PDB file of C-alpha atoms in Angstrom:
ATOM      1  CA  MET A1259     -35.650 132.073-102.822  1.00 47.00           C
ATOM      2  CA  MET A1260     -39.467 133.757-102.981  1.00 49.00           C
ATOM      3  CA  TYR A1261     -39.011 133.936 -98.871  1.00 57.00           C
ATOM      4  CA  LEU A1262     -35.707 136.092 -99.305  1.00 58.00           C
ATOM      5  CA  ASN A1263     -37.510 138.294-101.457  1.00 61.00           C
ATOM      6  CA  ASN A1264     -40.313 138.869 -99.583  1.00 68.00           C
ATOM      7  CA  ILE A1265     -38.288 140.491 -96.787  1.00 74.00           C
ATOM      8  CA  THR A1266     -37.848 143.680 -96.396  1.00 85.00           C
ATOM      9  CA  GLN A1267     -34.414 145.685 -95.552  1.00 83.00           C
ATOM     10  CA  SER A1268     -36.452 146.544 -92.292  1.00 84.00           C
ATOM     11  CA  LYS A1269     -36.778 143.201 -91.219  1.00 88.00           C
ATOM     12  CA  LEU A1270     -33.761 142.038 -92.272  1.00 88.00           C
ATOM     13  CA  GLN A1271     -32.065 144.415 -90.291  1.00 89.00           C
ATOM     14  CA  ASP A1272     -33.881 143.740 -87.103  1.00 91.00           C
ATOM     15  CA  LEU A1273     -33.523 140.152 -87.436  1.00 91.00           C
ATOM     16  CA  THR A1274     -29.444 140.658 -87.598  1.00 93.00           C
ATOM     17  CA  GLU A1275     -29.799 142.837 -84.585  1.00 95.00           C
ATOM     18  CA  GLN A1276     -31.943 140.230 -82.539  1.00 95.00           C
ATOM     19  CA  ILE A1277     -29.117 137.621 -83.685  1.00 96.00           C
ATOM     20  CA  LYS A1278     -26.470 140.085 -82.753  1.00 94.00           C
ATOM     21  CA  GLN A1279     -28.050 140.676 -79.430  1.00 95.00           C
ATOM     22  CA  LYS A1280     -28.629 137.107 -78.679  1.00 95.00           C
ATOM     23  CA  THR A1281     -24.696 136.228 -79.654  1.00 93.00           C
ATOM     24  CA  GLU A1282     -23.729 139.298 -77.462  1.00 93.00           C
ATOM     25  CA  GLN A1283     -25.738 137.861 -74.568  1.00 94.00           C
ATOM     26  CA  ARG A1284     -24.390 134.230 -74.661  1.00 93.00           C
ATOM     27  CA  LEU A1285     -20.627 135.482 -74.953  1.00 89.00           C
ATOM     28  CA  CYS A1286     -21.252 137.470 -71.990  1.00 93.00           C
ATOM     29  CA  ASP A1287     -22.839 134.328 -70.038  1.00 94.00           C
ATOM     30  CA  ARG A1288     -19.757 132.148 -71.065  1.00 91.00           C
ATOM     31  CA  TYR A1289     -16.924 134.936 -70.382  1.00 90.00           C
ATOM     32  CA  ILE A1290     -18.860 135.633 -66.508  1.00 95.00           C
ATOM     33  CA  SER A1291     -18.974 131.959 -65.968  1.00 95.00           C
ATOM     34  CA  ARG A1292     -15.194 131.658 -66.735  1.00 93.00           C
ATOM     35  CA  LEU A1293     -14.428 134.181 -64.305  1.00 94.00           C
ATOM     36  CA  MET A1294     -16.385 132.674 -61.841  1.00 96.00           C
ATOM     37  CA  GLN A1295     -14.533 129.254 -62.444  1.00 96.00           C
ATOM     38  CA  LEU A1296     -11.191 131.074 -62.201  1.00 96.00           C
ATOM     39  CA  GLY A1297     -12.002 132.825 -58.926  1.00 96.00           C
ATOM     40  CA  GLY A1298     -13.256 129.353 -57.547  1.00 97.00           C
ATOM     41  CA  HIS A1299      -9.892 128.136 -59.083  1.00 97.00           C
ATOM     42  CA  ILE A1300      -7.681 130.902 -57.329  1.00 97.00           C
ATOM     43  CA  VAL A1301      -9.524 130.696 -53.786  1.00 97.00           C
ATOM     44  CA  ASP A1302      -9.070 126.580 -53.921  1.00 98.00           C
ATOM     45  CA  LYS A1303      -5.506 126.763 -54.624  1.00 97.00           C
ATOM     46  CA  GLY A1304      -4.354 129.737 -52.501  1.00 97.00           C
ATOM     47  CA  LEU A1305      -2.533 131.302 -55.680  1.00 97.00           C
ATOM     48  CA  THR A1306      -0.387 134.080 -54.452  1.00 97.00           C
ATOM     49  CA  ALA A1307      -0.440 137.430 -56.523  1.00 97.00           C
ATOM     50  CA  SER A1308       2.250 136.459 -59.050  1.00 97.00           C
ATOM     51  CA  GLU A1309       0.316 133.217 -59.937  1.00 97.00           C
ATOM     52  CA  VAL A1310      -2.896 135.158 -60.436  1.00 97.00           C
ATOM     53  CA  ASN A1311      -1.097 137.222 -62.345  1.00 97.00           C
ATOM     54  CA  GLU A1312       0.189 134.532 -65.036  1.00 97.00           C
ATOM     55  CA  LEU A1313      -3.065 132.897 -64.780  1.00 97.00           C
ATOM     56  CA  LEU A1314      -5.032 136.085 -65.943  1.00 96.00           C
ATOM     57  CA  TYR A1315      -2.605 136.568 -68.395  1.00 97.00           C
ATOM     58  CA  GLN A1316      -2.953 133.170 -70.169  1.00 96.00           C
ATOM     59  CA  GLU A1317      -6.724 133.363 -70.017  1.00 94.00           C
ATOM     60  CA  GLY A1318      -6.470 136.657 -71.813  1.00 93.00           C
ATOM     61  CA  GLN A1319      -4.350 134.817 -74.474  1.00 94.00           C
ATOM     62  CA  LYS A1320      -6.518 132.302 -74.914  1.00 92.00           C
ATOM     63  CA  LEU A1321      -9.234 134.561 -75.034  1.00 87.00           C
ATOM     64  CA  ARG A1322      -7.503 136.729 -78.032  1.00 90.00           C
ATOM     65  CA  ASN A1323      -6.305 133.722 -79.691  1.00 90.00           C
ATOM     66  CA  GLN A1324     -10.279 132.405 -79.785  1.00 84.00           C
ATOM     67  CA  SER A1325     -11.417 135.856 -81.330  1.00 79.00           C
ATOM     68  CA  TYR A1326      -8.588 135.668 -84.045  1.00 79.00           C
ATOM     69  CA  GLU A1327      -9.664 132.098 -84.843  1.00 79.00           C
ATOM     70  CA  THR A1328     -13.635 133.399 -85.279  1.00 73.00           C
ATOM     71  CA  GLU A1329     -12.170 136.633 -87.198  1.00 71.00           C
ATOM     72  CA  ALA A1330     -10.593 134.419 -89.713  1.00 65.00           C
TER      73      ALA A1330
END
């Protein structure tokens, strides 16, 4: 507990911001990777516009559900 007492508010805010930035970057990297996978799948399977629409809708639902799970 001594360590926590020695941390200033400013240092704590700096650490929090660093963690937030790293987390956002990781989430961004995962999202980009998933979009690239989806794009490859769409091209490989020759999906129609309707099928692409359904696939993207399902992916959006998955992301929304994951977001709700992490908020809970």
